PDB file of C-alpha atoms in Angstrom:
ATOM      1  CA  ALA A   1       0.159   0.074   0.004  1.00 88.00           C
ATOM      2  CA  PHE A   2       1.068   3.634  -0.726  1.00 90.00           C
ATOM      3  CA  ASP A   3      -0.305   6.706   0.993  1.00 91.00           C
ATOM      4  CA  LEU A   4      -0.219   9.666  -1.245  1.00 92.00           C
ATOM      5  CA  SER A   5      -0.960  12.123   1.619  1.00 85.00           C
ATOM      6  CA  TRP A   6      -0.321  15.541  -0.234  1.00 89.00           C
ATOM      7  CA  ASP A   7       1.477  14.309  -3.282  1.00 94.00           C
ATOM      8  CA  ALA A   8      -1.483  13.652  -5.524  1.00 96.00           C
ATOM      9  CA  ALA A   9      -0.583  16.320  -7.835  1.00 96.00           C
ATOM     10  CA  ALA A  10       2.790  14.740  -8.783  1.00 96.00           C
ATOM     11  CA  VAL A  11       0.982  11.407  -9.681  1.00 97.00           C
ATOM     12  CA  THR A  12       1.269  10.478 -13.428  1.00 98.00           C
ATOM     13  CA  PRO A  13       0.280   7.603 -15.546  1.00 98.00           C
ATOM     14  CA  GLU A  14       3.882   6.631 -15.457  1.00 98.00           C
ATOM     15  CA  TRP A  15       4.331   7.014 -11.536  1.00 98.00           C
ATOM     16  CA  ALA A  16       1.231   4.880 -11.155  1.00 98.00           C
ATOM     17  CA  ALA A  17       2.615   2.109 -13.504  1.00 98.00           C
ATOM     18  CA  ALA A  18       5.908   2.107 -11.729  1.00 97.00           C
ATOM     19  CA  ARG A  19       4.338   1.696  -8.537  1.00 96.00           C
ATOM     20  CA  LYS A  20       2.146  -1.139  -9.667  1.00 97.00           C
ATOM     21  CA  ALA A  21       5.269  -2.809 -11.296  1.00 97.00           C
ATOM     22  CA  GLU A  22       6.932  -2.375  -7.551  1.00 96.00           C
ATOM     23  CA  GLY A  23       4.070  -4.523  -6.261  1.00 96.00           C
ATOM     24  CA  VAL A  24       1.997  -1.610  -4.736  1.00 96.00           C
ATOM     25  CA  GLY A  25      -1.647  -2.843  -4.782  1.00 97.00           C
ATOM     26  CA  LEU A  26      -3.507  -0.201  -3.000  1.00 97.00           C
ATOM     27  CA  VAL A  27      -3.163   3.652  -2.992  1.00 97.00           C
ATOM     28  CA  VAL A  28      -4.669   5.904  -0.302  1.00 96.00           C
ATOM     29  CA  ALA A  29      -5.133   9.549  -0.793  1.00 96.00           C
ATOM     30  CA  CYS A  30      -6.035  12.399   1.534  1.00 95.00           C
ATOM     31  CA  ALA A  31      -9.415  13.625   0.207  1.00 96.00           C
ATOM     32  CA  TRP A  32      -9.955  16.237   2.988  1.00 92.00           C
ATOM     33  CA  SER A  33      -7.749  17.444   5.728  1.00 87.00           C
ATOM     34  CA  GLY A  34     -10.601  19.268   7.731  1.00 83.00           C
ATOM     35  CA  ASN A  35      -9.755  22.508   6.025  1.00 85.00           C
ATOM     36  CA  ARG A  36      -8.806  21.634   2.513  1.00 88.00           C
ATOM     37  CA  SER A  37      -8.349  18.922  -0.026  1.00 91.00           C
ATOM     38  CA  PRO A  38      -4.954  18.385  -1.816  1.00 91.00           C
ATOM     39  CA  GLU A  39      -4.776  19.202  -5.468  1.00 95.00           C
ATOM     40  CA  HIS A  40      -5.712  16.514  -8.267  1.00 97.00           C
ATOM     41  CA  VAL A  41      -7.019  13.851  -5.893  1.00 97.00           C
ATOM     42  CA  GLU A  42      -9.467  12.487  -8.466  1.00 98.00           C
ATOM     43  CA  ARG A  43      -6.771  12.499 -11.266  1.00 98.00           C
ATOM     44  CA  ALA A  44      -4.378  10.743  -9.183  1.00 98.00           C
ATOM     45  CA  LEU A  45      -6.777   8.023  -8.124  1.00 98.00           C
ATOM     46  CA  ARG A  46      -7.902   7.556 -11.799  1.00 98.00           C
ATOM     47  CA  TYR A  47      -4.361   7.047 -12.699  1.00 98.00           C
ATOM     48  CA  CYS A  48      -3.626   4.519 -10.160  1.00 98.00           C
ATOM     49  CA  ARG A  49      -6.847   2.865 -10.843  1.00 98.00           C
ATOM     50  CA  GLU A  50      -5.909   2.632 -14.436  1.00 98.00           C
ATOM     51  CA  ALA A  51      -2.545   1.141 -13.663  1.00 98.00           C
ATOM     52  CA  GLY A  52      -4.640  -1.776 -11.857  1.00 98.00           C
ATOM     53  CA  MET A  53      -4.259  -0.698  -8.308  1.00 98.00           C
ATOM     54  CA  LEU A  54      -7.085  -0.494  -5.709  1.00 98.00           C
ATOM     55  CA  ILE A  55      -7.817   3.132  -4.593  1.00 98.00           C
ATOM     56  CA  ALA A  56      -9.164   4.201  -1.271  1.00 98.00           C
ATOM     57  CA  ALA A  57      -9.244   7.820   0.437  1.00 97.00           C
ATOM     58  CA  TYR A  58      -9.267   9.375   4.077  1.00 96.00           C
ATOM     59  CA  TRP A  59     -10.867  12.446   5.444  1.00 92.00           C
ATOM     60  CA  VAL A  60     -10.748  14.472   8.837  1.00 88.00           C
ATOM     61  CA  PRO A  61     -14.247  15.399  10.029  1.00 83.00           C
ATOM     62  CA  HIS A  62     -13.144  18.395  12.402  1.00 75.00           C
ATOM     63  CA  ALA A  63     -15.884  19.590  14.753  1.00 71.00           C
ATOM     64  CA  TYR A  64     -16.043  23.065  13.756  1.00 74.00           C
ATOM     65  CA  ARG A  65     -18.211  22.072  10.671  1.00 81.00           C
ATOM     66  CA  SER A  66     -20.661  19.292  10.572  1.00 87.00           C
ATOM     67  CA  PRO A  67     -19.759  15.770   9.340  1.00 90.00           C
ATOM     68  CA  ALA A  68     -21.973  16.168   6.241  1.00 93.00           C
ATOM     69  CA  TYR A  69     -19.880  19.228   5.261  1.00 93.00           C
ATOM     70  CA  HIS A  70     -16.680  17.463   5.582  1.00 92.00           C
ATOM     71  CA  LEU A  71     -17.871  14.480   3.806  1.00 95.00           C
ATOM     72  CA  SER A  72     -19.125  16.378   0.901  1.00 96.00           C
ATOM     73  CA  GLN A  73     -15.723  18.064   0.594  1.00 95.00           C
ATOM     74  CA  ALA A  74     -14.098  14.680   0.515  1.00 96.00           C
ATOM     75  CA  LYS A  75     -16.493  13.394  -2.136  1.00 97.00           C
ATOM     76  CA  ASP A  76     -15.882  16.457  -4.288  1.00 97.00           C
ATOM     77  CA  ALA A  77     -12.159  15.778  -4.247  1.00 97.00           C
ATOM     78  CA  CYS A  78     -12.675  12.327  -5.336  1.00 98.00           C
ATOM     79  CA  GLY A  79     -14.967  13.198  -8.021  1.00 98.00           C
ATOM     80  CA  ALA A  80     -15.774  10.344 -10.416  1.00 98.00           C
ATOM     81  CA  MET A  81     -13.453   7.885  -8.704  1.00 98.00           C
ATOM     82  CA  TRP A  82     -15.760   8.154  -5.452  1.00 98.00           C
ATOM     83  CA  PRO A  83     -17.883   4.903  -6.501  1.00 97.00           C
ATOM     84  CA  ASN A  84     -14.507   3.035  -7.160  1.00 98.00           C
ATOM     85  CA  LEU A  85     -13.025   3.545  -3.569  1.00 98.00           C
ATOM     86  CA  ALA A  86     -12.303   0.336  -1.647  1.00 97.00           C
ATOM     87  CA  PHE A  87     -12.717   2.144   1.415  1.00 97.00           C
ATOM     88  CA  LEU A  88     -13.050   5.695   2.867  1.00 97.00           C
ATOM     89  CA  ALA A  89     -11.132   6.182   6.359  1.00 96.00           C
ATOM     90  CA  LEU A  90     -12.006   8.633   9.104  1.00 93.00           C
ATOM     91  CA  ASP A  91      -8.572  10.125  10.082  1.00 91.00           C
ATOM     92  CA  VAL A  92      -8.745  10.472  13.888  1.00 88.00           C
ATOM     93  CA  GLU A  93      -6.056  12.957  14.246  1.00 77.00           C
ATOM     94  CA  ASP A  94      -3.962  14.381  17.070  1.00 62.00           C
ATOM     95  CA  ILE A  95      -6.043  16.358  19.251  1.00 53.00           C
ATOM     96  CA  GLY A  96      -3.120  17.589  21.491  1.00 51.00           C
ATOM     97  CA  SER A  97      -2.486  20.791  19.841  1.00 54.00           C
ATOM     98  CA  GLY A  98      -6.048  22.175  20.305  1.00 52.00           C
ATOM     99  CA  ASP A  99      -6.711  22.088  16.502  1.00 54.00           C
ATOM    100  CA  PRO A 100      -9.130  20.361  16.018  1.00 52.00           C
ATOM    101  CA  PRO A 101     -10.456  21.051  19.481  1.00 54.00           C
ATOM    102  CA  ALA A 102     -10.638  17.989  21.794  1.00 54.00           C
ATOM    103  CA  GLU A 103     -14.437  17.800  21.813  1.00 59.00           C
ATOM    104  CA  GLN A 104     -14.239  16.556  18.090  1.00 63.00           C
ATOM    105  CA  TRP A 105     -13.648  13.058  19.050  1.00 68.00           C
ATOM    106  CA  THR A 106     -16.827  12.416  20.937  1.00 74.00           C
ATOM    107  CA  ALA A 107     -18.549   9.240  20.319  1.00 80.00           C
ATOM    108  CA  PRO A 108     -21.780  10.984  18.897  1.00 83.00           C
ATOM    109  CA  HIS A 109     -19.575  12.855  16.569  1.00 82.00           C
ATOM    110  CA  LEU A 110     -17.646   9.871  15.355  1.00 87.00           C
ATOM    111  CA  LEU A 111     -20.844   7.875  15.171  1.00 89.00           C
ATOM    112  CA  ALA A 112     -22.434  10.464  12.920  1.00 90.00           C
ATOM    113  CA  SER A 113     -19.375  10.583  10.664  1.00 92.00           C
ATOM    114  CA  ILE A 114     -19.326   6.837  10.367  1.00 93.00           C
ATOM    115  CA  ALA A 115     -22.979   6.702   9.493  1.00 95.00           C
ATOM    116  CA  LEU A 116     -22.541   9.261   6.785  1.00 95.00           C
ATOM    117  CA  VAL A 117     -19.689   7.225   5.218  1.00 96.00           C
ATOM    118  CA  GLY A 118     -22.104   4.310   4.956  1.00 95.00           C
ATOM    119  CA  LEU A 119     -24.971   6.275   3.722  1.00 96.00           C
ATOM    120  CA  ALA A 120     -22.615   7.549   0.934  1.00 95.00           C
ATOM    121  CA  GLY A 121     -22.040   4.108  -0.201  1.00 95.00           C
ATOM    122  CA  GLN A 122     -18.528   3.602   1.347  1.00 96.00           C
ATOM    123  CA  ARG A 123     -17.029   1.287   3.667  1.00 95.00           C
ATOM    124  CA  PRO A 124     -15.965   3.142   6.865  1.00 96.00           C
ATOM    125  CA  VAL A 125     -12.399   2.426   8.263  1.00 96.00           C
ATOM    126  CA  ILE A 126     -10.907   4.152  11.295  1.00 95.00           C
ATOM    127  CA  TYR A 127      -7.333   5.632  10.651  1.00 93.00           C
ATOM    128  CA  THR A 128      -5.420   6.480  13.739  1.00 90.00           C
ATOM    129  CA  ALA A 129      -2.252   6.047  15.809  1.00 88.00           C
ATOM    130  CA  ARG A 130      -2.417   4.169  19.301  1.00 89.00           C
ATOM    131  CA  TYR A 131      -1.384   7.404  21.410  1.00 84.00           C
ATOM    132  CA  VAL A 132      -4.107   9.399  19.477  1.00 84.00           C
ATOM    133  CA  TRP A 133      -6.927   6.989  20.067  1.00 87.00           C
ATOM    134  CA  GLN A 134      -5.908   6.577  23.763  1.00 84.00           C
ATOM    135  CA  SER A 135      -6.127  10.603  24.130  1.00 79.00           C
ATOM    136  CA  THR A 136      -9.780  10.555  22.712  1.00 79.00           C
ATOM    137  CA  GLY A 137     -11.155   8.242  25.561  1.00 80.00           C
ATOM    138  CA  LEU A 138     -13.394   6.579  22.942  1.00 85.00           C
ATOM    139  CA  GLY A 139     -12.101   3.209  24.296  1.00 88.00           C
ATOM    140  CA  ASP A 140     -13.216   0.058  22.394  1.00 93.00           C
ATOM    141  CA  ALA A 141     -16.700   0.972  21.117  1.00 88.00           C
ATOM    142  CA  PHE A 142     -15.590   1.188  17.482  1.00 93.00           C
ATOM    143  CA  ALA A 143     -13.608  -1.953  17.395  1.00 95.00           C
ATOM    144  CA  ASP A 144     -16.058  -3.649  15.017  1.00 95.00           C
ATOM    145  CA  LEU A 145     -14.873  -1.383  12.283  1.00 96.00           C
ATOM    146  CA  PRO A 146     -11.687  -2.100  10.303  1.00 95.00           C
ATOM    147  CA  LEU A 147      -8.625   0.005  11.469  1.00 94.00           C
ATOM    148  CA  TRP A 148      -5.642   1.398   9.633  1.00 91.00           C
ATOM    149  CA  VAL A 149      -3.054   1.915  12.000  1.00 90.00           C
ATOM    150  CA  ALA A 150      -0.728   5.061  11.744  1.00 86.00           C
ATOM    151  CA  GLN A 151       2.410   3.998  13.234  1.00 79.00           C
ATOM    152  CA  TYR A 152       5.648   6.004  12.556  1.00 78.00           C
ATOM    153  CA  ASP A 153       8.365   3.690  13.514  1.00 77.00           C
ATOM    154  CA  GLU A 154       9.256   2.765   9.896  1.00 76.00           C
ATOM    155  CA  VAL A 155       8.918  -0.903  10.516  1.00 76.00           C
ATOM    156  CA  ALA A 156       6.742  -2.631   7.851  1.00 73.00           C
ATOM    157  CA  SER A 157       5.545  -5.365  10.000  1.00 79.00           C
ATOM    158  CA  LEU A 158       2.303  -5.868  11.911  1.00 79.00           C
ATOM    159  CA  GLU A 159       4.339  -7.597  14.493  1.00 83.00           C
ATOM    160  CA  SER A 160       5.344  -4.095  15.852  1.00 83.00           C
ATOM    161  CA  VAL A 161       1.791  -2.945  16.392  1.00 86.00           C
ATOM    162  CA  THR A 162       0.553  -3.037  19.889  1.00 87.00           C
ATOM    163  CA  PRO A 163      -3.301  -3.449  19.641  1.00 90.00           C
ATOM    164  CA  PHE A 164      -5.497  -0.927  21.130  1.00 93.00           C
ATOM    165  CA  GLY A 165      -9.166   0.396  21.329  1.00 94.00           C
ATOM    166  CA  GLY A 166     -10.537  -3.188  21.199  1.00 95.00           C
ATOM    167  CA  TRP A 167      -8.913  -4.012  18.028  1.00 93.00           C
ATOM    168  CA  VAL A 168      -6.831  -7.235  17.653  1.00 90.00           C
ATOM    169  CA  ARG A 169      -4.327  -8.317  15.050  1.00 80.00           C
TER     170      ARG A 169
END
């Protein structure tokens, strides 16, 4: 898998074909950061799909606007590739900085965001890091959803992941 993050504008058909040749089977793009979308998300996803990879996206539903507003921004960024997404991850970001505000990650806010993803025809996934999830106080109420773990140790192994939030390996 490859996370495009903010590099969608740099994706070309040649880049996508080269990643596929290297064995990348899934590309995930940031569709909405909570206050803006990267440029050319739809185009990057299209090139990767045309190269034969699965495509997915993630979004951050900050509390200062409604989950519906944020989801509409993510959907707009994905454009015509929206129906082709393998999943749409809700990016539960670090709340320690105060932006987004700590009250963002209440269970009702996250539940509303998850429900909207399903209503929009996408498979919801939680994307978060262990230390972030633990700071939210959300516990294990969402362990029935798939988890995409953000772990910044540069170790490409599930063995280095310590389960949290009710999720298991």
